[in-house]
XYZ file of C-alpha atoms in Angstrom:
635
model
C 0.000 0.000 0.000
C 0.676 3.474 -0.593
C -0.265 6.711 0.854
C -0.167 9.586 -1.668
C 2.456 11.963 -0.228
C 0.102 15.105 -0.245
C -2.295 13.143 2.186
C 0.926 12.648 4.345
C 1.351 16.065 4.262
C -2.170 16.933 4.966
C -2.199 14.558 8.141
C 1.236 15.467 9.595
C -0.024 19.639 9.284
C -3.319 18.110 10.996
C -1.289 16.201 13.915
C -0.026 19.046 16.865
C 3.107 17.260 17.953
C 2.449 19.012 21.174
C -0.882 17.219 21.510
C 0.012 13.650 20.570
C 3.178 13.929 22.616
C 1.085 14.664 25.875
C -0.925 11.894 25.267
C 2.008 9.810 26.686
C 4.409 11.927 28.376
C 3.954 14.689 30.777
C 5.306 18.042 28.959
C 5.991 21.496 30.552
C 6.680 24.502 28.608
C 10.620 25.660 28.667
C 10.887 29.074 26.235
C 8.990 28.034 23.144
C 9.563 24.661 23.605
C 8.529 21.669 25.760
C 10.176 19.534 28.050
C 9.109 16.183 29.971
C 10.764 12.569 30.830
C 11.940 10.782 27.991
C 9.328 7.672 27.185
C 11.697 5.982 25.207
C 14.405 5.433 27.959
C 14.507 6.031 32.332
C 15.259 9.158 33.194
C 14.967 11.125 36.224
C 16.107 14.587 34.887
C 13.278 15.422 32.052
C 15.740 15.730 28.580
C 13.286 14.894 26.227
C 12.372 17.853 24.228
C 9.503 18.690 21.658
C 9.487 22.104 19.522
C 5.489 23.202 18.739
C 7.679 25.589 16.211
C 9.659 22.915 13.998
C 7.108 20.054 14.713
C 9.941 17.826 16.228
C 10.925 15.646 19.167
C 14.405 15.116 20.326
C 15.740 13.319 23.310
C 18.998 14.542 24.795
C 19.360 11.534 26.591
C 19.132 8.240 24.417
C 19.195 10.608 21.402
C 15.975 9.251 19.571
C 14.361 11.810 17.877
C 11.920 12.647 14.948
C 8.579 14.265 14.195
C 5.497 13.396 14.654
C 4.889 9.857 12.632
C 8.157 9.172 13.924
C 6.544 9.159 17.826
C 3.909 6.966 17.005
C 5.983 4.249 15.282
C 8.637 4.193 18.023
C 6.007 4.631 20.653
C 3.418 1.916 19.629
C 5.553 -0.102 17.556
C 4.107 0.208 14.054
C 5.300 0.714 10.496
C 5.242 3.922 9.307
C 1.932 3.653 7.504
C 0.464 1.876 10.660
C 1.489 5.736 12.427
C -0.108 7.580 9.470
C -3.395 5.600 9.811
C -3.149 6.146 13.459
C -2.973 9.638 13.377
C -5.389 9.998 10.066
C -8.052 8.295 12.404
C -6.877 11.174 15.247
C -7.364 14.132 12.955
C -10.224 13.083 11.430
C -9.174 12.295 7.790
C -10.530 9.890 5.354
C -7.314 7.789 4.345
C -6.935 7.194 0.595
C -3.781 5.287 -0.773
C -2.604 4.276 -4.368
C -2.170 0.935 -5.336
C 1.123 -0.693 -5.197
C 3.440 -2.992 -3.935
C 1.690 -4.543 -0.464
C 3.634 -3.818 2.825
C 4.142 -6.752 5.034
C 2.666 -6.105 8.395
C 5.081 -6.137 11.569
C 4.701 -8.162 14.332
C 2.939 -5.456 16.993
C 0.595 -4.712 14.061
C -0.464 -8.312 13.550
C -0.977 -8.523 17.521
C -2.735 -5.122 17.733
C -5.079 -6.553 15.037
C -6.158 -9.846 16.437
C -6.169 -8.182 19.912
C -8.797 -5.526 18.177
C -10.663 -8.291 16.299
C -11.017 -10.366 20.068
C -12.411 -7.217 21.564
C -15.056 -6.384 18.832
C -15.585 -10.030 18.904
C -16.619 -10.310 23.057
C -18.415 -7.134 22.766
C -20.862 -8.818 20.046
C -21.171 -11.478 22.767
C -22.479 -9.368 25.331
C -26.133 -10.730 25.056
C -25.392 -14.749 24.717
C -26.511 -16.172 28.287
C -23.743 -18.095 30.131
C -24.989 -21.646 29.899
C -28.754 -22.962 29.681
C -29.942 -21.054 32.805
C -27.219 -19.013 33.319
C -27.299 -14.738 33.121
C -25.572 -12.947 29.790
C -22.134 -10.656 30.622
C -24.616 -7.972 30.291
C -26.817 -8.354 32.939
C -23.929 -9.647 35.120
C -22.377 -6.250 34.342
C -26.046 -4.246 35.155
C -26.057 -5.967 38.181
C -22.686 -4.615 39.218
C -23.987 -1.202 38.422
C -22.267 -0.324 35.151
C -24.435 1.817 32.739
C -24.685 0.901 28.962
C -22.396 4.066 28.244
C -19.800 2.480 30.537
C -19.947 -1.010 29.388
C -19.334 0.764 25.934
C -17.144 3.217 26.624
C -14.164 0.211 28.344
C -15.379 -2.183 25.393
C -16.771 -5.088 28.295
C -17.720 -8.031 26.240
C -18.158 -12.002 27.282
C -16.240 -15.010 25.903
C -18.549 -18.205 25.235
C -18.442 -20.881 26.442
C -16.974 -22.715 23.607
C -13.500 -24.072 22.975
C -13.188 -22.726 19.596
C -15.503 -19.913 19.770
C -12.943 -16.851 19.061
C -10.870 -19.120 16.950
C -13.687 -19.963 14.808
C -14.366 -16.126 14.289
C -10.748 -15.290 13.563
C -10.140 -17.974 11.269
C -13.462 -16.390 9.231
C -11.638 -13.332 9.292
C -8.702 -14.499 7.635
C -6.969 -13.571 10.991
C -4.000 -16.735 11.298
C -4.169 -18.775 13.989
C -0.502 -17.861 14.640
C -1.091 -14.553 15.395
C -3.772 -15.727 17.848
C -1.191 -17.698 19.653
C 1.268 -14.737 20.164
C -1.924 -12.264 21.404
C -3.041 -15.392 24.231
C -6.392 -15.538 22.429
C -5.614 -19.295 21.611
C -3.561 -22.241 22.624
C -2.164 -25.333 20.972
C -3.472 -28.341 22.658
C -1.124 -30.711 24.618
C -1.359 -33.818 21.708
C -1.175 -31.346 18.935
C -4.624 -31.774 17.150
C -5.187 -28.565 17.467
C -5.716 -24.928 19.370
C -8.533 -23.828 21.897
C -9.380 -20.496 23.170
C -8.068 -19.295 26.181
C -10.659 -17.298 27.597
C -14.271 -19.050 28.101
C -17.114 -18.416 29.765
C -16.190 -15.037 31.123
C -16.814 -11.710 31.511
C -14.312 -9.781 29.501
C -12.199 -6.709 30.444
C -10.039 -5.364 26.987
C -6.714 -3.924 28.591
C -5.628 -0.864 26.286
C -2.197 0.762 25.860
C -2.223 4.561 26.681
C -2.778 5.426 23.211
C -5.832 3.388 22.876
C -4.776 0.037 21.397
C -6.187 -3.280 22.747
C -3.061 -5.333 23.921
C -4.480 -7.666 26.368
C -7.511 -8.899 28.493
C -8.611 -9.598 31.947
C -11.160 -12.151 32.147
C -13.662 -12.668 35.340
C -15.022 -15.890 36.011
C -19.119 -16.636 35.751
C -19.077 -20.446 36.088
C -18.597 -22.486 38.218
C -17.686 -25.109 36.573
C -14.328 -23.084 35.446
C -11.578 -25.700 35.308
C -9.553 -21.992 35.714
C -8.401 -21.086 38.865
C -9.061 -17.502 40.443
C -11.752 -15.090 40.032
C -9.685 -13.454 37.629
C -6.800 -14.450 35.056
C -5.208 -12.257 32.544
C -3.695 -12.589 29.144
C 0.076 -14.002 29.442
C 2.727 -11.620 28.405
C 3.289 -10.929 24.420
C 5.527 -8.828 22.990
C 2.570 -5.807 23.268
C 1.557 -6.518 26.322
C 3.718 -6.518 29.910
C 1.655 -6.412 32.794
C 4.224 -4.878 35.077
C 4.418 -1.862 32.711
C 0.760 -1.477 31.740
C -1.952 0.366 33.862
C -5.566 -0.170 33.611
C -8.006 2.543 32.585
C -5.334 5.147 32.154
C -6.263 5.789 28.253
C -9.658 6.644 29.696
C -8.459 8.418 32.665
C -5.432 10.547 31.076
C -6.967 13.888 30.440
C -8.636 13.888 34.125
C -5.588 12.853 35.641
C -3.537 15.291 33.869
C -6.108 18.052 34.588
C -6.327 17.092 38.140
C -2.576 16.755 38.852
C -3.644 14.104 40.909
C -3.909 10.144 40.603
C -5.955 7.638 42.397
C -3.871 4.098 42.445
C -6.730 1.228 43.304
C -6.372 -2.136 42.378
C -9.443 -3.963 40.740
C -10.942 -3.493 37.290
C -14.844 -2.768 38.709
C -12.793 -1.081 41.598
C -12.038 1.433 38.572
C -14.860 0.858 36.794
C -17.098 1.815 39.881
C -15.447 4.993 40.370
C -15.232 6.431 36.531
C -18.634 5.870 36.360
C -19.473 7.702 39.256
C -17.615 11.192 38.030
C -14.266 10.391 39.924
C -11.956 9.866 36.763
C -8.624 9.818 37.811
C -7.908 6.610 38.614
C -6.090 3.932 37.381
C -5.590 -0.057 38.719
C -2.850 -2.050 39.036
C -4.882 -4.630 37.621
C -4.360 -6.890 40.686
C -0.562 -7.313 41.252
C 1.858 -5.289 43.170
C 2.760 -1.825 42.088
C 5.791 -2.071 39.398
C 8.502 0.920 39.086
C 7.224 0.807 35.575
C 3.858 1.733 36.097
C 4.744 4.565 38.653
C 6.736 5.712 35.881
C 3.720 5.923 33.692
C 1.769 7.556 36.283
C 4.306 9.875 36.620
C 4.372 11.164 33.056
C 1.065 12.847 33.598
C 1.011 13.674 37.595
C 3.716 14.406 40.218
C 0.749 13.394 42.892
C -0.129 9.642 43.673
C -2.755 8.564 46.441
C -3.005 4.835 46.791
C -6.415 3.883 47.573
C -6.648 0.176 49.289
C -8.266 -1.877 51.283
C -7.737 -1.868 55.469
C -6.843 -5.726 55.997
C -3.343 -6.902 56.562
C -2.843 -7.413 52.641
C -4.205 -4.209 51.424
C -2.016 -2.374 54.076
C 1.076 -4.174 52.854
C 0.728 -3.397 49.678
C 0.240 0.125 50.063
C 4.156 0.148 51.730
C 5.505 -1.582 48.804
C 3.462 1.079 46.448
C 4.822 3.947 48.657
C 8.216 3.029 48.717
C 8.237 2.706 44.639
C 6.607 6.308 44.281
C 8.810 7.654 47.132
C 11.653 6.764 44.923
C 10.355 7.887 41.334
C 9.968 11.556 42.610
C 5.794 11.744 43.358
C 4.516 12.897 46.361
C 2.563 10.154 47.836
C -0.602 9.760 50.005
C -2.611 6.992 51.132
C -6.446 6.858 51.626
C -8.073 3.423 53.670
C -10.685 2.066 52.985
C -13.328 1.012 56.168
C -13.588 -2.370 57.139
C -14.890 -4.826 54.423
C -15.158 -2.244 51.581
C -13.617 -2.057 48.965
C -13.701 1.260 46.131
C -16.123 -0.905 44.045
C -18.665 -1.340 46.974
C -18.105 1.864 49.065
C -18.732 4.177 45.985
C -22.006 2.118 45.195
C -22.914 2.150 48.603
C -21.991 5.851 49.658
C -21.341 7.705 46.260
C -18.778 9.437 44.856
C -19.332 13.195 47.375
C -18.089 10.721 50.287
C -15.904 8.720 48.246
C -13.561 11.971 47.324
C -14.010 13.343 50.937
C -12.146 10.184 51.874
C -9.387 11.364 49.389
C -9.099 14.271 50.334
C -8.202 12.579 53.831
C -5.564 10.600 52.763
C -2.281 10.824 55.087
C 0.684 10.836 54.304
C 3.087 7.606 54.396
C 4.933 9.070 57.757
C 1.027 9.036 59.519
C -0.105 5.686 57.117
C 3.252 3.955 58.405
C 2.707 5.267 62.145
C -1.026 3.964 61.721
C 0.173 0.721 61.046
C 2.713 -0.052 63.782
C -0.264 1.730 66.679
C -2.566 -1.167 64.989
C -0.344 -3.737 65.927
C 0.693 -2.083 69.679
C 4.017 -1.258 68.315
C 4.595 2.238 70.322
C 4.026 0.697 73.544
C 7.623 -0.646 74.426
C 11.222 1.142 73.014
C 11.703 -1.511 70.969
C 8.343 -1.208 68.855
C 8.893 2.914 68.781
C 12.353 2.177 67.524
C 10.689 -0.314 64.952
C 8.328 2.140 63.887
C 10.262 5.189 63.231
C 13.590 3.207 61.611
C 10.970 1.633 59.005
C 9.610 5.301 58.181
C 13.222 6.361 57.809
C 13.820 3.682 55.374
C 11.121 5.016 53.316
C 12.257 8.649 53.703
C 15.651 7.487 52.403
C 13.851 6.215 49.191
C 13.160 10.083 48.428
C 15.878 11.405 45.935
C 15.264 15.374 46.831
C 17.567 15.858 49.814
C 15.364 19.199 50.652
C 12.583 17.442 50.785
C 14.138 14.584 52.519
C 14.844 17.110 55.408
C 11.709 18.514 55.832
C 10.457 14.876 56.306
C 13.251 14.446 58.952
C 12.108 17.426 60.659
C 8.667 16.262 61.131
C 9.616 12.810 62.154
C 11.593 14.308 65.120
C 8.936 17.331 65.816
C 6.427 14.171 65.794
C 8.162 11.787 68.217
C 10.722 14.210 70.324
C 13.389 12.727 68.520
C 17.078 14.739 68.277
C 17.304 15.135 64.350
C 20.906 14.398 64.357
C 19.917 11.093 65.438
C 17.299 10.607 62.499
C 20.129 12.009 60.040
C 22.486 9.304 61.096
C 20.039 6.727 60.380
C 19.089 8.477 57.478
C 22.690 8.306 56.253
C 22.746 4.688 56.697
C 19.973 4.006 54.519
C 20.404 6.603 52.064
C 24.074 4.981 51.805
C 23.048 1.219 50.952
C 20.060 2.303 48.941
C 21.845 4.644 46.782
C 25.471 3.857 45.053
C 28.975 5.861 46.545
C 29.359 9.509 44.846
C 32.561 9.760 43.344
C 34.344 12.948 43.021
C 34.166 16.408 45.002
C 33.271 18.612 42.623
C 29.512 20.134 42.194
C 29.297 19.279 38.773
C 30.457 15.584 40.102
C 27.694 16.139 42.674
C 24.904 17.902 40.863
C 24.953 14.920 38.289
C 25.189 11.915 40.980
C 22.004 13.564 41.870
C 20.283 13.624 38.596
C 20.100 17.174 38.921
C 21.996 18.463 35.903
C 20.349 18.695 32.224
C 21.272 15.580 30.381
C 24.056 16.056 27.512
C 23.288 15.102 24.537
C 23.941 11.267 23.227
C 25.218 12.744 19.815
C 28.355 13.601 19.833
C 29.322 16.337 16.676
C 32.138 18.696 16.480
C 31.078 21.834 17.526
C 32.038 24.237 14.306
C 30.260 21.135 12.348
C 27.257 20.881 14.414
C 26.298 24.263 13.847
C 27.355 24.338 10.358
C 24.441 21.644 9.916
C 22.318 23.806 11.780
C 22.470 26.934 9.266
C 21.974 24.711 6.920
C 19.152 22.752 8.054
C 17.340 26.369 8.563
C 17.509 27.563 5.083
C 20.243 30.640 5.815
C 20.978 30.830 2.105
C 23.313 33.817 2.115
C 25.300 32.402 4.996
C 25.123 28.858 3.450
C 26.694 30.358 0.134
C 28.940 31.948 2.034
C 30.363 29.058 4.221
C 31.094 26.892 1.143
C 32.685 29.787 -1.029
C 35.203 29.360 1.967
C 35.380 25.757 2.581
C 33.941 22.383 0.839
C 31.212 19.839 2.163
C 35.028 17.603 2.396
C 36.356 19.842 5.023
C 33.750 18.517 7.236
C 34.930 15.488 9.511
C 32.360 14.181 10.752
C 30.466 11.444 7.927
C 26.874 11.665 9.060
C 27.417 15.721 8.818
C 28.793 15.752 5.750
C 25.879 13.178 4.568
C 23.104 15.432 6.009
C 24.811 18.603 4.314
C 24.683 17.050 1.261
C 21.078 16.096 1.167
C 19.692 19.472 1.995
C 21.859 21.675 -0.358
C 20.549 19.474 -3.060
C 17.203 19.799 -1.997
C 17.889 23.821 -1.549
C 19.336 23.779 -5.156
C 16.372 21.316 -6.873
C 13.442 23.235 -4.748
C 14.931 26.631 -3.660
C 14.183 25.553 0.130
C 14.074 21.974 2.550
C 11.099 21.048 4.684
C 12.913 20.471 8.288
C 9.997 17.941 9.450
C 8.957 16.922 6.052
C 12.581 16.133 6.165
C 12.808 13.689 8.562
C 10.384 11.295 7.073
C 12.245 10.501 4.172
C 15.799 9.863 6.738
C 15.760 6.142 6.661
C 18.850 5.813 8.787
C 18.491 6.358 12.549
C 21.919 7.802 13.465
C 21.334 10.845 10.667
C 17.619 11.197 12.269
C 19.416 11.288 15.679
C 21.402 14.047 14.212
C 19.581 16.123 12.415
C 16.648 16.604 15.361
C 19.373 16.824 18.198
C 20.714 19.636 16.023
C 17.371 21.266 15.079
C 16.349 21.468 18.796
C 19.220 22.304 20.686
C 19.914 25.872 21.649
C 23.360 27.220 20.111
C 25.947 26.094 22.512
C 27.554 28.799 23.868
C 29.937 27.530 26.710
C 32.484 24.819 26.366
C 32.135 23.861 22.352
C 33.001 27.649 21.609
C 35.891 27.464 24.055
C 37.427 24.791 22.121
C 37.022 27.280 19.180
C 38.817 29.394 20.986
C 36.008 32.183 20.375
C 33.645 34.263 22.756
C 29.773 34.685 21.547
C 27.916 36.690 23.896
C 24.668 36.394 21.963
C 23.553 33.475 19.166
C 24.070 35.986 15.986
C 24.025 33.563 12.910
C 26.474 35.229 10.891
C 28.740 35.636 13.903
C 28.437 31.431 14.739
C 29.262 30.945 10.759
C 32.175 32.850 10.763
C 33.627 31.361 14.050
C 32.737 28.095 12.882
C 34.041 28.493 9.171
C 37.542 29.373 10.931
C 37.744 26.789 13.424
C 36.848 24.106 10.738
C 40.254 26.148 8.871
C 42.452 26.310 12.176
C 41.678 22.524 12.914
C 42.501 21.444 9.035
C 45.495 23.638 9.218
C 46.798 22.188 12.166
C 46.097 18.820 10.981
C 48.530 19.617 7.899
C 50.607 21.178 10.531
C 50.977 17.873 12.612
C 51.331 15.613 9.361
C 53.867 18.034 7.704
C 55.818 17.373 10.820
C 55.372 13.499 11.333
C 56.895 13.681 7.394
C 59.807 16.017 8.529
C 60.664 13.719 11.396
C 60.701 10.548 8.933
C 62.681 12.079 6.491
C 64.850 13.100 9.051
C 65.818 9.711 10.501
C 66.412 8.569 6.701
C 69.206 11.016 6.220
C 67.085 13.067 4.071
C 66.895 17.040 3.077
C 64.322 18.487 5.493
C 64.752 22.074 3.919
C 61.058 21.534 1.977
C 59.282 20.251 4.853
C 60.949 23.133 7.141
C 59.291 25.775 4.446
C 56.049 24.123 4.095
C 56.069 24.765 8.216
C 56.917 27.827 8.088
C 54.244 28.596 5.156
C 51.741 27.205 7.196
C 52.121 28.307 10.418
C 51.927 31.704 8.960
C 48.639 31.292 7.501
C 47.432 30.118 10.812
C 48.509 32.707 12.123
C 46.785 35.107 9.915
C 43.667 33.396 10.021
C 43.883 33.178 14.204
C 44.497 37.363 13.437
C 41.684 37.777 11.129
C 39.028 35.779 13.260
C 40.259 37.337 16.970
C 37.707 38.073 19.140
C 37.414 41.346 19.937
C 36.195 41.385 15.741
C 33.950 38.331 16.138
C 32.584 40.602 18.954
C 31.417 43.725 17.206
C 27.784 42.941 16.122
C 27.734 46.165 13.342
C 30.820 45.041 11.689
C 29.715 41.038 11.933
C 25.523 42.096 10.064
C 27.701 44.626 7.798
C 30.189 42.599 6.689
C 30.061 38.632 7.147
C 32.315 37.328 5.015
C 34.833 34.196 5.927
């Protein structure tokens, strides 16, 4: 298949970056562009970077970078015309494509498809009773509560209760019973004669990626007669679908999450269910299993805030300290809200609505007064021993907390809470902070700063400085300085081969067009490493500190014609005293052969005097007058 390229063009003007960028990652705006964690790769210091200007992302860290169809293909793991539907659907346009040549489908997209196919499939089934007497998934799921509109809106559905049921469907589908297999829809049966579905006779759950892709299930069980074990079982793990990095509900819950700064960690699908219905949207379950560093990670691409919401018994409780710990450590605040006896968020928000339900939120402690809860449950504070108990375990978790300011605030509470000398909390403190986090070598701040994860992550592209913003001018269409860097030197001055490479591509398209397309551009890169390239150079800010020192020039402000010229003459100084240094090596050899050295002593002489003059020419007190740079640029 293929899309006509004005359609691309059409769809990729029609697709904010901006907006499908937040979908995913939590952005804030730095200057005119925007900044967040990198999705691609862990971070703790945000260096992924998206310009609303050139329509472009770039990470600084891991160095992936592109525009917009680039996202969604590294993001949801799709060909490039998977990621051009995907966003056609988005904007609202009707897709039409020529005929040609047939792409072959990747992997994700054959999973995504049968995963899609399943859901649409159980949906249909909504209405087909469980057994001869038994009650449809749709008044099973009426009789938890849940409203037409929300049985649609989370796509509930039923699987029969038929061994081939699905299958059967697929196959008429043309869907391959191989990709079945690699979703979990189907399995092969122990003597080989064939496959059965894996989910029967169940009320159906469709898990969804955060873009809005089926990529799993979770299946509850309406018979009795279930040769299954557990009320609920889950796909197994595919290569779309990894339960410890996948959060339930959060494409529906996103937007009120992200508006409300806040989210609500429970840990059941109708727990979830329950409470989106009822007007409290941002929430998002664990889908049964113990909180994952992954999925605090997600959550924290969209809110700095967590409150865990779980049950009071023994288990609930427990859970909520492995939870804490895990968001303690990722950077978000943390709260935690208990449940009463015997309720859970699924029962008390049917039983006392959603007004009480958030009043109970808005309750939540935090884990110093959820952890001091705890141990007075058990008696803990009425010998030394349980106090000490009690307060070392909520030092452990206060260790877990990366911010040493806020780190010291908790301290200060702990000891203003239990008359304790906060020297002695710090020692502990140290202790804890010491085997949870590796030694910090060195003594300087930089040393220090970056230990922390404080500092601004450099760049994973390393360029020559003078080349790197070479590219840049001529990535942005400068035309008069771009004829007037390569009167002065050639594209085969450049060292660097992925510079030279991307050089080359846009001054042909500047001399076959009369201009380049920077994000248009990017499309037709095949090769990662130049994509990596050309975005880190497009979005980063002209670097003004070290790189210039090594070009031994001063730039108080980014003046165009000012960064050509410097960099024009640094690419001459460094060629110069490459010939310098070889000139020499060739001296030295013909030295120790008994040879005349008089040429070689000439040719040093000749060019250490055009050095020399070119050092003269380019000194910095002229690369610092502005009027005599914008009246006169030439190398």
């Amino acid at each position: 298949m293929r899309i006509p390229d004005q359609k691309i063009d059409e769809i990729r003007s029609s697709s904010d970056i901006v907006d499908v960028i937040s979908a995913v990652v939590r952005l804030k705006k730095r200057g005119k562009s925007y900044i967040g964690l990198c999705p691609f790769h862990q971070e703790k210091t945000p260096s992924f970077t998206v310009s609303a200007e050139k329509q472009m992302f770039h990470c600084f860290g891991c160095a992936k970078g592109g525009n917009v169809f680039t996202f969604v293909m590294e993001i949801e793991h799709v060909s490039f015309v998977e990621a051009v539907r995907s966003l056609a659907e988005r904007a609202g346009i009707v897709l039409t494509t020529e005929s040609g040549q047939s792409q072959k489908q990747t992997e994700f997209e054959e999973l995504f498809a049968a995963c899609k196919f399943a859901a649409q499939h159980f949906y249909k089934n909504l209405d087909t009773p469980d057994g001869p007497v038994g009650k449809s998934a749709l008044e099973y799921f009426h009789s938890r509560g849940f409203s037409d509109a929300t049985i649609n809106s989370f796509g509930l559905g039923y699987s029969k209760n038929s061994w081939d049921g699905l299958l059967t469907a697929a196959q008429q589908e043309g869907i391959p019973v191989a990709h079945l297999v690699k979703a979990g829809l189907v399995r092969a049966r122990d003597d080989g004669s064939g496959h059965y579905d894996y989910f029967r006779g169940r009320a159906m759950f469709p898990i969804f990626s955060a873009t809005g892709r089926v990529i799993a299930f979770g299946a509850r069980k309406m018979r009795e007669d279930d040769p299954i074990q557990g009320k609920y079982i889950n796909s197994p793990e595919t290569p779309v679908y990894n339960k410890s990095r996948v959060l339930f509900g959060l494409f529906q819950s996103k937007e009120a999450i992200r508006a409300e700064e806040t989210a609500l960690m429970v840990e059941g699908y109708a727990d979830l269910i329950s409470l989106f219905q009822a007007g409290v949207q941002n929430v998002v379950a664990s889908s049964g299993t113990a909180l994952t560093e992954e999925q605090v990670k997600l959550v924290g691409k969209y809110a700095r805030t967590i409150v865990l919401v779980y049950d009071a018994d023994s288990a609930g409780s427990q859970a909520a300290v492995r939870g804490l710990d895990i968001a303690l450590e990722q950077g978000l605040d943390v709260h935690i809200a208990s449940l009463p006896p015997g309720h859970d968020p699924d029962s008390f928000v049917r039983k006392q609505g959603a007004k009480e339900f958030r009043t109970l939120v808005e309750q939540a402690v935090s884990f110093i007064d959820f952890k001091a809860g705890m141990f007075a449950a058990r008696g803990r504070f009425a010998t030394p021993e349980g106090k000490t108990e009690a307060v070392r375990s909520i030092v452990q978790s206060i260790a877990k907390i990366n911010d040493e300011l806020k780190r010291n605030f908790f301290v200060k509470a702990v000891a203003d809470k239990y008359q304790i000398y906060e020297s002695v909390l710090y020692r502990e403190l140290e202790r804890w902070v010491a085997r949870d986090k590796p030694p910090i070598r060195g003594s300087s701040f930089q040393d220090r700063r970056a230990a922390a994860g404080t500092s601004q992550a450099p760049s994973a592209v390393s360029l020559p400085t003078a080349e790197r913003e070479i590219l840049r001018i001529v990535c942005e269409n400068r035309t008069a300085l771009i004829n007037e860097i390569f009167s002065a030197i050639s594209v085969d001055d450049l060292s660097d081969a992925r510079v030279r490479k991307l050089v080359q591509i846009v001054l042909e398209r500047i001399e076959n067009t009369g201009s380049v397309d920077s994000t248009a551009l990017v499309n037709e890169l095949e090769d990662p490493d130049l994509k990596s390239v050309y975005t880190d150079v497009m979005l980063s800010r002209y670097d003004l500190s070290k790189g210039w020192q090594e070009m031994e020039v001063e730039i108080e402000e980014p003046d165009p014609a000012k960064i050509a010229k410097a960099a024009v003459a640094a690419i001459k100084r460094k060629a110069l005293r490459t010939e310098i240094e070889q000139n020499h090596n060739l001296m030295s050899a013909a030295k120790q052969r008994g040879e005349e050295t008089r040429p070689f002593i000439e040719r040093h002489q000749e060019l250490s005097r055009t050095l020399r003059n070119l050092e003269s020419v380019n000194s910095k007190s002229e690369i610092q007058n502005p009027k005599q740079e914008n009246q006169n640029p030439k190398f």
